[in-house]
mmCIF file of C-alpha atoms in Angstrom:
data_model
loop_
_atom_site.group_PDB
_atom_site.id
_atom_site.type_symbol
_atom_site.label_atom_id
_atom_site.label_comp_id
_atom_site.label_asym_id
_atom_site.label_seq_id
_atom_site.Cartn_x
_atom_site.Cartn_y
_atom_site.Cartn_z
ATOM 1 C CA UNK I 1 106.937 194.110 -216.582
ATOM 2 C CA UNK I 2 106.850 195.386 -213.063
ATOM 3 C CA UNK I 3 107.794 193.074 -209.871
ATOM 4 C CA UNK I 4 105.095 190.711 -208.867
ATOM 5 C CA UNK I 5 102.805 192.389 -206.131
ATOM 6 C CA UNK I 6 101.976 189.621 -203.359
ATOM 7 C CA UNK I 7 99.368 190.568 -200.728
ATOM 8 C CA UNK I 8 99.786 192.128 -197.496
ATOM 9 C CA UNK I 9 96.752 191.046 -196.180
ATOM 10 C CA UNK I 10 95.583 187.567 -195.349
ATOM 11 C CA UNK I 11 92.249 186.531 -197.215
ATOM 12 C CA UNK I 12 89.352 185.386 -194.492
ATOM 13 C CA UNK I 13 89.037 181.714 -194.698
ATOM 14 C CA UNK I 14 85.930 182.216 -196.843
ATOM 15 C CA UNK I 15 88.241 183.102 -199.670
ATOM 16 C CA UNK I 16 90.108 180.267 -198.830
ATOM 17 C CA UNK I 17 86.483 178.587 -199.133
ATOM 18 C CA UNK I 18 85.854 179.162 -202.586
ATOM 19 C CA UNK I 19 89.019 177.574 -203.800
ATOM 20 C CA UNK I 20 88.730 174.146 -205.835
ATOM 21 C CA UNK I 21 88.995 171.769 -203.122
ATOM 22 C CA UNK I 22 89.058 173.813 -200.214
ATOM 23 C CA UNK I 23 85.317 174.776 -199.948
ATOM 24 C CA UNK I 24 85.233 173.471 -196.351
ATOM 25 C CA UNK I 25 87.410 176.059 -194.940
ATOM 26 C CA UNK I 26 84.707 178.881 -194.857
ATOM 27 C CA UNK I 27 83.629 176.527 -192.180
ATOM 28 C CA UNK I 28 87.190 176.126 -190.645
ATOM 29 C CA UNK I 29 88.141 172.974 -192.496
ATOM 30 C CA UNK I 30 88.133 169.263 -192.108
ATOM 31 C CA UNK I 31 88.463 166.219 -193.102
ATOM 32 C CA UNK I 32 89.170 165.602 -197.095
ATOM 33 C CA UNK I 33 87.067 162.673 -198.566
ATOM 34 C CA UNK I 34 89.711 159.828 -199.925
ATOM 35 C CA UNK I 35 89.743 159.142 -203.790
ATOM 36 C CA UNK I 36 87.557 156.347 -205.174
ATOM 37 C CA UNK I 37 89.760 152.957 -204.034
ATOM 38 C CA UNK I 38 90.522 150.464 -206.562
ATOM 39 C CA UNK I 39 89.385 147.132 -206.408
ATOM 40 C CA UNK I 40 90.170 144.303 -204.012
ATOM 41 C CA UNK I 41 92.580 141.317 -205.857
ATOM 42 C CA UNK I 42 92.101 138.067 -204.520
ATOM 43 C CA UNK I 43 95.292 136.789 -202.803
ATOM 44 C CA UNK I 44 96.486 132.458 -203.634
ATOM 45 C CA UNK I 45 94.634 130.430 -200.835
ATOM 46 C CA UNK I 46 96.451 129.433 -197.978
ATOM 47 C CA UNK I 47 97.740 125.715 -198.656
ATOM 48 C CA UNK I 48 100.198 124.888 -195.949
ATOM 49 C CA UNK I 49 101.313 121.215 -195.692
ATOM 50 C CA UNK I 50 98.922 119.445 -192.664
ATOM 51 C CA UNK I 51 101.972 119.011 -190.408
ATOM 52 C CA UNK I 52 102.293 122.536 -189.839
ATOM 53 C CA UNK I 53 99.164 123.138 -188.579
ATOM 54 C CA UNK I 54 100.336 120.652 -185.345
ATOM 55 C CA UNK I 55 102.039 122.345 -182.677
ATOM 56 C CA UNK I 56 103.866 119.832 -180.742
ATOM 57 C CA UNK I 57 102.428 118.430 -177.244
ATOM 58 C CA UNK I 58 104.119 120.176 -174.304
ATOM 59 C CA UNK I 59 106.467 118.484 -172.297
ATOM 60 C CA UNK I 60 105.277 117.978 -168.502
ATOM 61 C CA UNK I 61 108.880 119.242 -168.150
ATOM 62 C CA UNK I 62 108.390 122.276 -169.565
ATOM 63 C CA UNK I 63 104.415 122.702 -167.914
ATOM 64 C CA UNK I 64 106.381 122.421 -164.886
ATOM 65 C CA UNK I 65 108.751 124.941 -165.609
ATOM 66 C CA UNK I 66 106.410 126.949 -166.775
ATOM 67 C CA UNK I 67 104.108 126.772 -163.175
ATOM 68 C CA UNK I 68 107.193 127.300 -161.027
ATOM 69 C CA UNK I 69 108.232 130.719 -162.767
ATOM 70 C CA UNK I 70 104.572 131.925 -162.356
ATOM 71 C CA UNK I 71 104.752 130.868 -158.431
ATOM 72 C CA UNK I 72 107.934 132.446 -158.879
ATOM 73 C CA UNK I 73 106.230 136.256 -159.525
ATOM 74 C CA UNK I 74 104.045 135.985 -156.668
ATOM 75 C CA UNK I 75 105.249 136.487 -152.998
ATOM 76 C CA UNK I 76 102.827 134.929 -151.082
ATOM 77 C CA UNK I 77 102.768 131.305 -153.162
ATOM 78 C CA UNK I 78 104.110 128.599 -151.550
ATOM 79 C CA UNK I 79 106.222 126.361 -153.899
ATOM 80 C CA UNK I 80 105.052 123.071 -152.406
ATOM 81 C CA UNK I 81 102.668 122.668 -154.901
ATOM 82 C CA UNK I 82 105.169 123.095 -157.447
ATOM 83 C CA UNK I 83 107.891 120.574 -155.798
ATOM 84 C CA UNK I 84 105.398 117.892 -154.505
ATOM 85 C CA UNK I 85 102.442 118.372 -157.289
ATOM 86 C CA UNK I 86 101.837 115.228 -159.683
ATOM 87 C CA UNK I 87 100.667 115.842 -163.091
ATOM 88 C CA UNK I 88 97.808 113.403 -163.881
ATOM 89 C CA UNK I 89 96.724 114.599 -167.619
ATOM 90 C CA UNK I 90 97.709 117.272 -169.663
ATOM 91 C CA UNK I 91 95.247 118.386 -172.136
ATOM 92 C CA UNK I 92 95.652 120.228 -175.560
ATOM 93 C CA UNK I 93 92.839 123.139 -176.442
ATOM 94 C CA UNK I 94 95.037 125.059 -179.646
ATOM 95 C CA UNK I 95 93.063 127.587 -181.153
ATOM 96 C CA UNK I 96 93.286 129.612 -183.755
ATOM 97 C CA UNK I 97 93.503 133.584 -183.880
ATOM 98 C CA UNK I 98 92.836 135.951 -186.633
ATOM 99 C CA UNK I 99 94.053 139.554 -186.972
ATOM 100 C CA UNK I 100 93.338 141.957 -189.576
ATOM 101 C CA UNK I 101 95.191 145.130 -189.802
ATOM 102 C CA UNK I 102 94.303 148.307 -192.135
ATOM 103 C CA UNK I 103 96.888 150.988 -193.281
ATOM 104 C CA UNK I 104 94.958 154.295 -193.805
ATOM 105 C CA UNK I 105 95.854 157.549 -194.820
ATOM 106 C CA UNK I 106 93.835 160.407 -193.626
ATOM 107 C CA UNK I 107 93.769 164.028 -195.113
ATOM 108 C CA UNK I 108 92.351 166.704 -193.228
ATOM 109 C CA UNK I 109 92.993 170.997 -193.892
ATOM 110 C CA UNK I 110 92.745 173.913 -191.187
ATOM 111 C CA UNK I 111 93.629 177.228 -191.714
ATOM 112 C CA UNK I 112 97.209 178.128 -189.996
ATOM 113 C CA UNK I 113 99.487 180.857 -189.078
ATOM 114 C CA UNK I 114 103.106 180.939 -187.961
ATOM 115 C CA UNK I 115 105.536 183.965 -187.069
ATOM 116 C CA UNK I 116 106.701 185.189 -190.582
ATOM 117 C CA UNK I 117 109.623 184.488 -191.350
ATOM 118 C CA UNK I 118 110.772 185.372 -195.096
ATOM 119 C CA UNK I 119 108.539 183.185 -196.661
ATOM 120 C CA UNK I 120 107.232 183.835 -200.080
ATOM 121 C CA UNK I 121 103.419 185.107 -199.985
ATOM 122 C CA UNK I 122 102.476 183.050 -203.004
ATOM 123 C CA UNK I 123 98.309 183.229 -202.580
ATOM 124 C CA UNK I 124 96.148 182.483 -205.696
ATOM 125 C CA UNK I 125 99.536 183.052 -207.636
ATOM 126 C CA UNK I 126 98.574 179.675 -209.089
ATOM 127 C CA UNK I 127 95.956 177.532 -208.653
ATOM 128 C CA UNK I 128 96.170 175.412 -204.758
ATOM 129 C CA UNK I 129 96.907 171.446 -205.538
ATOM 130 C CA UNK I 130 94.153 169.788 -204.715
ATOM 131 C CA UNK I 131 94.573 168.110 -200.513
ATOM 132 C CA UNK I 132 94.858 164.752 -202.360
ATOM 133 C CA UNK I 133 97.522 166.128 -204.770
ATOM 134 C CA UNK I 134 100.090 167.332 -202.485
ATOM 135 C CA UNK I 135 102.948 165.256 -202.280
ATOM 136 C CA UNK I 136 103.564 163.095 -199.035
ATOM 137 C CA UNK I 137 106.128 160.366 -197.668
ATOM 138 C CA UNK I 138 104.006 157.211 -196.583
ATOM 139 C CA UNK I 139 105.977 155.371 -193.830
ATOM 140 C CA UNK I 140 106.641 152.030 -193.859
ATOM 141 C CA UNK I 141 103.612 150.281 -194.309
ATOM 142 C CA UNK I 142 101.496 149.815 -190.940
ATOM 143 C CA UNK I 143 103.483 152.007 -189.369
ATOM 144 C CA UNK I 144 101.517 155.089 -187.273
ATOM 145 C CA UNK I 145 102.937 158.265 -188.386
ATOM 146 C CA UNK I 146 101.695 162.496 -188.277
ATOM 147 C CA UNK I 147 102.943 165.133 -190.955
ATOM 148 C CA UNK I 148 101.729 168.630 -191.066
ATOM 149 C CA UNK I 149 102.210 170.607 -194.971
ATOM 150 C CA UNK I 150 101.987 173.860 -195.876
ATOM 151 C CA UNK I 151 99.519 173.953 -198.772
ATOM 152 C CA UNK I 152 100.879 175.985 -202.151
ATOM 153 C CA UNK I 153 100.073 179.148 -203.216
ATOM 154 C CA UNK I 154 97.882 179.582 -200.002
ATOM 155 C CA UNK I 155 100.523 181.656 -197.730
ATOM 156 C CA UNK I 156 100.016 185.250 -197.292
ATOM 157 C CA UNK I 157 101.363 187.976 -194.816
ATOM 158 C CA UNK I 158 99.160 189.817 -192.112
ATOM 159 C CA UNK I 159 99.851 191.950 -189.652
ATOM 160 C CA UNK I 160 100.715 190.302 -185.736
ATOM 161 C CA UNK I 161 96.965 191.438 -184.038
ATOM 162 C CA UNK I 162 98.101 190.319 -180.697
ATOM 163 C CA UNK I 163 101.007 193.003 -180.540
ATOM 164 C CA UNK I 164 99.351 195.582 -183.046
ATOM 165 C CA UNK I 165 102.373 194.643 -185.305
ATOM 166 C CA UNK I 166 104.853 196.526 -182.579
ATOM 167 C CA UNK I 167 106.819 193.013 -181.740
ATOM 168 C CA UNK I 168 106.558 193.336 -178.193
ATOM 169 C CA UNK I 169 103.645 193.073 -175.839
ATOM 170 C CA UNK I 170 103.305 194.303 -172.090
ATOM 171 C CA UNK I 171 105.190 192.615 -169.469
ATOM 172 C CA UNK I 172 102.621 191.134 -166.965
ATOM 173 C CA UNK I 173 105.419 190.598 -164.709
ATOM 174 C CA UNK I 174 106.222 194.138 -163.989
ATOM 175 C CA UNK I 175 102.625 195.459 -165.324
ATOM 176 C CA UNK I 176 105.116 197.406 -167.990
ATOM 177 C CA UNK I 177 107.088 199.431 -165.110
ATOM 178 C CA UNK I 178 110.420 197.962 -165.714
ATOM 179 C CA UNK I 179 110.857 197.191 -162.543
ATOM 180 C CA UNK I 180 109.059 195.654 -159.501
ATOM 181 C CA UNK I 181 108.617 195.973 -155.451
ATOM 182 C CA UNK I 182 111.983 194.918 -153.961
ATOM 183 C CA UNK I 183 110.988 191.638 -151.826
ATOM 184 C CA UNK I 184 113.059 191.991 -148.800
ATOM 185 C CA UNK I 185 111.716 194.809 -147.742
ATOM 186 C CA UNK I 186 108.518 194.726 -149.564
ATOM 187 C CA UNK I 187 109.092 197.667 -151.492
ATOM 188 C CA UNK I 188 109.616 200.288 -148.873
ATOM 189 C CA UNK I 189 113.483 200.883 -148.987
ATOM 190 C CA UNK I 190 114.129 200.196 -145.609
ATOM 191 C CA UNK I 191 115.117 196.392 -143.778
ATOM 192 C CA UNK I 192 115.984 196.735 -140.297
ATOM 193 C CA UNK I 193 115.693 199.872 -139.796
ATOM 194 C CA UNK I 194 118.543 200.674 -142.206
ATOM 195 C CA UNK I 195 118.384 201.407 -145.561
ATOM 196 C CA UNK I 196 117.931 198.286 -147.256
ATOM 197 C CA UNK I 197 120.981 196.469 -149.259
ATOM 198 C CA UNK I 198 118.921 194.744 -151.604
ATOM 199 C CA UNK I 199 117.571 197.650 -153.397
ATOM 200 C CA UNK I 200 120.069 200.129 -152.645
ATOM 201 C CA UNK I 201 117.416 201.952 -150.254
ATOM 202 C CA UNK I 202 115.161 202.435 -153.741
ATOM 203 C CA UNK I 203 111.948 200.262 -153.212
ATOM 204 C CA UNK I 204 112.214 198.599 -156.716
ATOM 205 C CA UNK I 205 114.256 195.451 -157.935
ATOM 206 C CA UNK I 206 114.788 195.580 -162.231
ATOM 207 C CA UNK I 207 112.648 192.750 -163.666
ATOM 208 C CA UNK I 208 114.344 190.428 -164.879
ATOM 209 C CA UNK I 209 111.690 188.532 -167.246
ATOM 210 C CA UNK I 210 111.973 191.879 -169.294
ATOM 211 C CA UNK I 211 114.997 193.171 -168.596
ATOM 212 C CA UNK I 212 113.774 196.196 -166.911
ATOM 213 C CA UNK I 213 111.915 197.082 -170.658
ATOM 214 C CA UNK I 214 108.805 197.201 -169.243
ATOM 215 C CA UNK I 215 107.614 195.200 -172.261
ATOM 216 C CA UNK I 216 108.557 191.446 -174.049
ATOM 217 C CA UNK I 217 108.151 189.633 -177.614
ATOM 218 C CA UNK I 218 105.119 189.014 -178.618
ATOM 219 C CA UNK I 219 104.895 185.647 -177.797
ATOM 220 C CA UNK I 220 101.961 185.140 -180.851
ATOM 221 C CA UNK I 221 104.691 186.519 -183.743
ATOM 222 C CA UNK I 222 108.280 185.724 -181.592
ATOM 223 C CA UNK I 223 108.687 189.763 -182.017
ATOM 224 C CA UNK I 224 108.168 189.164 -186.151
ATOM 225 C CA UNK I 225 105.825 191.347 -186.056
ATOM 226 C CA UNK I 226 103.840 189.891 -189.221
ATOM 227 C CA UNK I 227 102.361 186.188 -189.395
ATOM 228 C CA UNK I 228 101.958 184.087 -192.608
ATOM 229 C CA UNK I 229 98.612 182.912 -192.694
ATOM 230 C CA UNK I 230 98.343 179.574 -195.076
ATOM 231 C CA UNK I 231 96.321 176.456 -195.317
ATOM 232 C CA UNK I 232 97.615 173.753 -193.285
ATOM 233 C CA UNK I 233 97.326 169.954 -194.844
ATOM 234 C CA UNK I 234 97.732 167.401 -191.432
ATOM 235 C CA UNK I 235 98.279 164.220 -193.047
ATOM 236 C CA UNK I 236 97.923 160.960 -190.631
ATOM 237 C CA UNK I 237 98.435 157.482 -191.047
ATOM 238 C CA UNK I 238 97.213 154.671 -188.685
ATOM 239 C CA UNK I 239 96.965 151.254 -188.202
ATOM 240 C CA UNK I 240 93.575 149.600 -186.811
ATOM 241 C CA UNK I 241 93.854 146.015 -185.989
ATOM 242 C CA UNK I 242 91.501 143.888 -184.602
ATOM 243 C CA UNK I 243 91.777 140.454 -183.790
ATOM 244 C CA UNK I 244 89.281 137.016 -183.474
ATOM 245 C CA UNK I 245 90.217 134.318 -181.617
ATOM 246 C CA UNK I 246 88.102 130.891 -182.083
ATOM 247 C CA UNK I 247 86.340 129.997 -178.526
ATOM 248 C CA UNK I 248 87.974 126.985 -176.732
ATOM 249 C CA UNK I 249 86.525 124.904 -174.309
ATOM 250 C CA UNK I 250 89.332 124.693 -172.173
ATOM 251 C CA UNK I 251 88.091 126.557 -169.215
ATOM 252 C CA UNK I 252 90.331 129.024 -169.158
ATOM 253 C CA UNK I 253 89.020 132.063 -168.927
ATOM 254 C CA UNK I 254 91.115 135.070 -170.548
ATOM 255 C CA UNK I 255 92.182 137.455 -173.698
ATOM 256 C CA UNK I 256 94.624 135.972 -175.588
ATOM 257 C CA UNK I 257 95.941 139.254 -177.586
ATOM 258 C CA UNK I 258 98.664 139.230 -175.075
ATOM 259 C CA UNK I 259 100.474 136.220 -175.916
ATOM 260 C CA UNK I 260 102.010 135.264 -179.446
ATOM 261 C CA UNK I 261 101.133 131.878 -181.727
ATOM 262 C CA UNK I 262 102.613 129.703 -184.645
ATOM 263 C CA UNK I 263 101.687 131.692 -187.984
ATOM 264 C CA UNK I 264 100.206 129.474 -190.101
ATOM 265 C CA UNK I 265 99.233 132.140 -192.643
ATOM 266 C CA UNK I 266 99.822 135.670 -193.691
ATOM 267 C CA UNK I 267 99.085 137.863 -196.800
ATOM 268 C CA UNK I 268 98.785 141.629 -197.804
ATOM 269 C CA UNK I 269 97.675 143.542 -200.410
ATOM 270 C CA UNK I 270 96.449 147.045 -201.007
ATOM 271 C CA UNK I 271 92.294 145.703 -200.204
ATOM 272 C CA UNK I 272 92.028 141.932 -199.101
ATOM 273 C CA UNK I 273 89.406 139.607 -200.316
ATOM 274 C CA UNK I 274 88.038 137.237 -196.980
ATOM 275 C CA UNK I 275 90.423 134.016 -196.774
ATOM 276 C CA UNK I 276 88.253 131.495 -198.505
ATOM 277 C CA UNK I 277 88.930 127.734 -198.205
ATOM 278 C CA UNK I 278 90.343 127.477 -194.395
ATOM 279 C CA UNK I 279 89.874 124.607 -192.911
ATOM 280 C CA UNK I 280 87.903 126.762 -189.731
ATOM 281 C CA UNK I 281 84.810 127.911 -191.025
ATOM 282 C CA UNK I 282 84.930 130.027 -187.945
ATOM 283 C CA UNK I 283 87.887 132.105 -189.031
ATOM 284 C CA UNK I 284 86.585 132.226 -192.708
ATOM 285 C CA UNK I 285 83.400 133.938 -191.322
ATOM 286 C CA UNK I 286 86.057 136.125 -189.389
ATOM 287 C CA UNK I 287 88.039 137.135 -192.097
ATOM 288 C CA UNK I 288 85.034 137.954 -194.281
ATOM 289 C CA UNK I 289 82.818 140.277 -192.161
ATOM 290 C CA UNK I 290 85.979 141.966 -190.542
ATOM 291 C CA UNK I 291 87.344 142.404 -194.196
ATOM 292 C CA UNK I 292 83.877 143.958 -195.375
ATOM 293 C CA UNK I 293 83.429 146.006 -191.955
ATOM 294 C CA UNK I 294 87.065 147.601 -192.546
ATOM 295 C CA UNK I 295 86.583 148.336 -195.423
ATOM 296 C CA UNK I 296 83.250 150.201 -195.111
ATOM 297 C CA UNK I 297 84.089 152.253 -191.897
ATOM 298 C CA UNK I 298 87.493 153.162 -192.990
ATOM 299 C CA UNK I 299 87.397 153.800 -196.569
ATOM 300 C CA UNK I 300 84.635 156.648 -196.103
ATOM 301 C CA UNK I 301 86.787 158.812 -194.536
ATOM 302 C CA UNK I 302 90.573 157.532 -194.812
ATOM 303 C CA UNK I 303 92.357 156.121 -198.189
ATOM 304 C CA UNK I 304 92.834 152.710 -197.312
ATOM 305 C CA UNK I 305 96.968 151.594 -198.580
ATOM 306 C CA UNK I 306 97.276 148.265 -197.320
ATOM 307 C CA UNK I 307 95.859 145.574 -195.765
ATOM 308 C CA UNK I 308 97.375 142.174 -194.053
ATOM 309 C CA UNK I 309 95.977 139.565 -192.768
ATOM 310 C CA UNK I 310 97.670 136.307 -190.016
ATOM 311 C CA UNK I 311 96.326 133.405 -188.893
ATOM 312 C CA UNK I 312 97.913 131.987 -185.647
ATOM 313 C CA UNK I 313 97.523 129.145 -183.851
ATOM 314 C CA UNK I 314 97.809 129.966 -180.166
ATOM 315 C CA UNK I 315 99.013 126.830 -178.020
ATOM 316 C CA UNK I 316 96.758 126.278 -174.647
ATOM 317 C CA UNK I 317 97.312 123.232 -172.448
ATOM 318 C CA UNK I 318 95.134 122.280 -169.134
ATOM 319 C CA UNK I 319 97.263 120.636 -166.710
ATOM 320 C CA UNK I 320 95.387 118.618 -164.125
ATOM 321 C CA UNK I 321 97.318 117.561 -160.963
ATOM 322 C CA UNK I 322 97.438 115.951 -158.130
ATOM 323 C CA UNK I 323 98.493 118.285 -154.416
ATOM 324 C CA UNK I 324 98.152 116.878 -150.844
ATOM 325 C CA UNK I 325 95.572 114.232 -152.350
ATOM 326 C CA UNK I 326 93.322 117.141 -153.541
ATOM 327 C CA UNK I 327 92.855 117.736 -157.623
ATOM 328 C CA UNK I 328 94.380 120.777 -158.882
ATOM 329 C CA UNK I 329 94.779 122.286 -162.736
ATOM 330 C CA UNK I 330 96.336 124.981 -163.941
ATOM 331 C CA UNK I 331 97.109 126.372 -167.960
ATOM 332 C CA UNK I 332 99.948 127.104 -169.848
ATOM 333 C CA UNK I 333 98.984 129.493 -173.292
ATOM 334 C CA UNK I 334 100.903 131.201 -176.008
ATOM 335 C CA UNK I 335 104.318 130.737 -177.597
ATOM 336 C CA UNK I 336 105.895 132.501 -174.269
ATOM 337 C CA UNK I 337 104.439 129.852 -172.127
ATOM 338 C CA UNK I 338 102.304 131.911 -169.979
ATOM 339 C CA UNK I 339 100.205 130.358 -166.810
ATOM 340 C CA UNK I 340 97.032 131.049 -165.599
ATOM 341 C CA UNK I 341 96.314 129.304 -162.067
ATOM 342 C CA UNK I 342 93.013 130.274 -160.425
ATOM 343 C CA UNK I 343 92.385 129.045 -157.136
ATOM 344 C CA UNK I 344 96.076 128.202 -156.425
ATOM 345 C CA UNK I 345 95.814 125.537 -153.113
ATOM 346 C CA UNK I 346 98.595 127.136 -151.002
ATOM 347 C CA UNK I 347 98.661 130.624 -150.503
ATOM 348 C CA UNK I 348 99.878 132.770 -147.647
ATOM 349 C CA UNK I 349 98.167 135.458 -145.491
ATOM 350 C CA UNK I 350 100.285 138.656 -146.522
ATOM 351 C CA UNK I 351 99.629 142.023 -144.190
ATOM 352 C CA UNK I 352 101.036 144.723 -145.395
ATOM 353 C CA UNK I 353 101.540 147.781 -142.532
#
């Protein structure tokens, strides 16, 4: 038997179209639908002992820490209020945030070409994989993460059409001459009325882009002359969170996705059911319709891996005081003790010229 023949031409994409599994590339591609996901197993309740669903009451201490590093951050804040402030009440409004995180993996095919470079031609020498098929390395789990495959048996050679398969191209530099006007005296060979050093008297410099060539690689096929045209797999994983936080009626006004909380509760599994049995209906109604909205908008397009979901219990504290006679509050939120102060009493006028 002779030596296998592969072919020297690349097939148009609609030959790539009628391939099992590839019939979208006669229209350049796209996305691959996900295989049918199994079903969701329903994780153990959350059943934490009562005491850890207390964080403790903060210290006026550490409120008052807290107040004089923000006052701290901001130049034109007098620390009087700080020093000479009396704390009348401190007021606990904890809440409770839920986040819900999906691990996807999406599959997507575009035809390709790279600068050949020795690579077997293997086209229709065996049947292509199908895009779900092909082998790829999931990152750690809710981790974001891009990986681009050559698919098999879809590489074949063509010739470079941006060089005409020579390997080199025009240079635009020196419009192919080799060399261009010398720039001291602007191509005339004279400077000062002498002949001119820089050229030797000649007019012309050598260009150095091309090495006085007149022509460069083929910047398409890196002077190859032949590309291997192939079907390209770009395999993506991502992470969509999204996060609910139960309304307080604290007064202060702000996101809290910036600050951390105490976990109370966290589970994962491949699909989630909604948490059922917490003692907030509100984040029970959370869980379920972000649980059912996930999976709905993500597992159309995207194979869905893994799924976790936390329950936190962000700290908030109103601190009412007293300054100069006049009522004052201010809040410290989240685990890293952060302050909000609208409306702080003793500012400074600060001009900047």
């Amino acid at each position: 038997m002779g030596d296998t023949v592969y072919p020297p031409i690349a097939p148009g994409a609609n030959m790539f179209g009628n391939m099992p599994g590839y019939e979208g590339m006669a229209a350049g591609g796209g996305f691959q639908p996900p295989p049918m996901p199994l079903g969701p197993v329903a994780p153990p309740q959350p059943g934490p002992d009562p005491e850890e669903w207390i964080i403790p009451t903060l210290s006026e201490d550490i409120a008052r820490e807290a107040f004089r590093s923000f006052v701290a951050t901001h130049s034109c804040y007098s620390e009087s209020p700080v020093n000479d402030g009396v704390i009348t009440n401190m007021e606990p409004f904890n809440t409770y945030r839920y986040q819900l995180e999906t691990f996807t993996e999406t599959r997507k095919t575009e035809q390709a070409e790279k600068p050949y470079e020795g690579e077997q031609a293997d086209f229709n020498i065996l049947p292509a994989p199908q895009p779900w098929d092909i082998p790829a390395k999931t990152p750690s789990f809710f981790t974001k993460h891009k990986e681009k495959i050559r698919v098999p048996f879809t590489s074949s050679i063509k010739q470079c059409t941006n060089c005409n398969a020579l390997g080199t191209v025009r240079c635009q530099e020196c419009n192919g001459n080799g060399t261009k006007p010398c720039f001291l005296c602007n191509g005339s060979g004279r400077h000062n009325e002498q002949g001119c050093s820089s050229c030797d008297a000649t007019g012309k410099k050598r260009c150095i882009k091309c090495n006085a060539r007149g022509n460069v690689d083929c910047e398409t096929c890196e002077g190859k002359r032949q590309m291997l045209s192939y079907i390209q797999l770009k395999v993506k994983w991502s992470n969509h969170e999204e996060y609910h936080a139960v309304p307080q009626h604290s007064g202060l006004q702000i996101e809290l996705d910036s600050v951390s909380g105490k976990q109370l509760f966290q589970n994962s599994h491949s699909l989630l059911y909604p948490l059922l049995g917490f003692p907030n209906p509100a984040i029970a109604e959370a869980s379920q319709r972000m649980i059912k909205d996930h999976q709905t908008k993500y597992g159309q397009t995207s194979r869905i891996l893994q799924q976790r979901q936390t329950v936190e219990l962000i700290p908030i504290t109103k601190v009412n005081y007293k300054w100069k006679g006049e009522p004052h509050l201010y809040y410290v939120y989240g685990n890293e003790n952060e302050v909000r102060a609208d409306n702080y009493p003793a500012t400074c006028c600060c001009v900047i010229q």
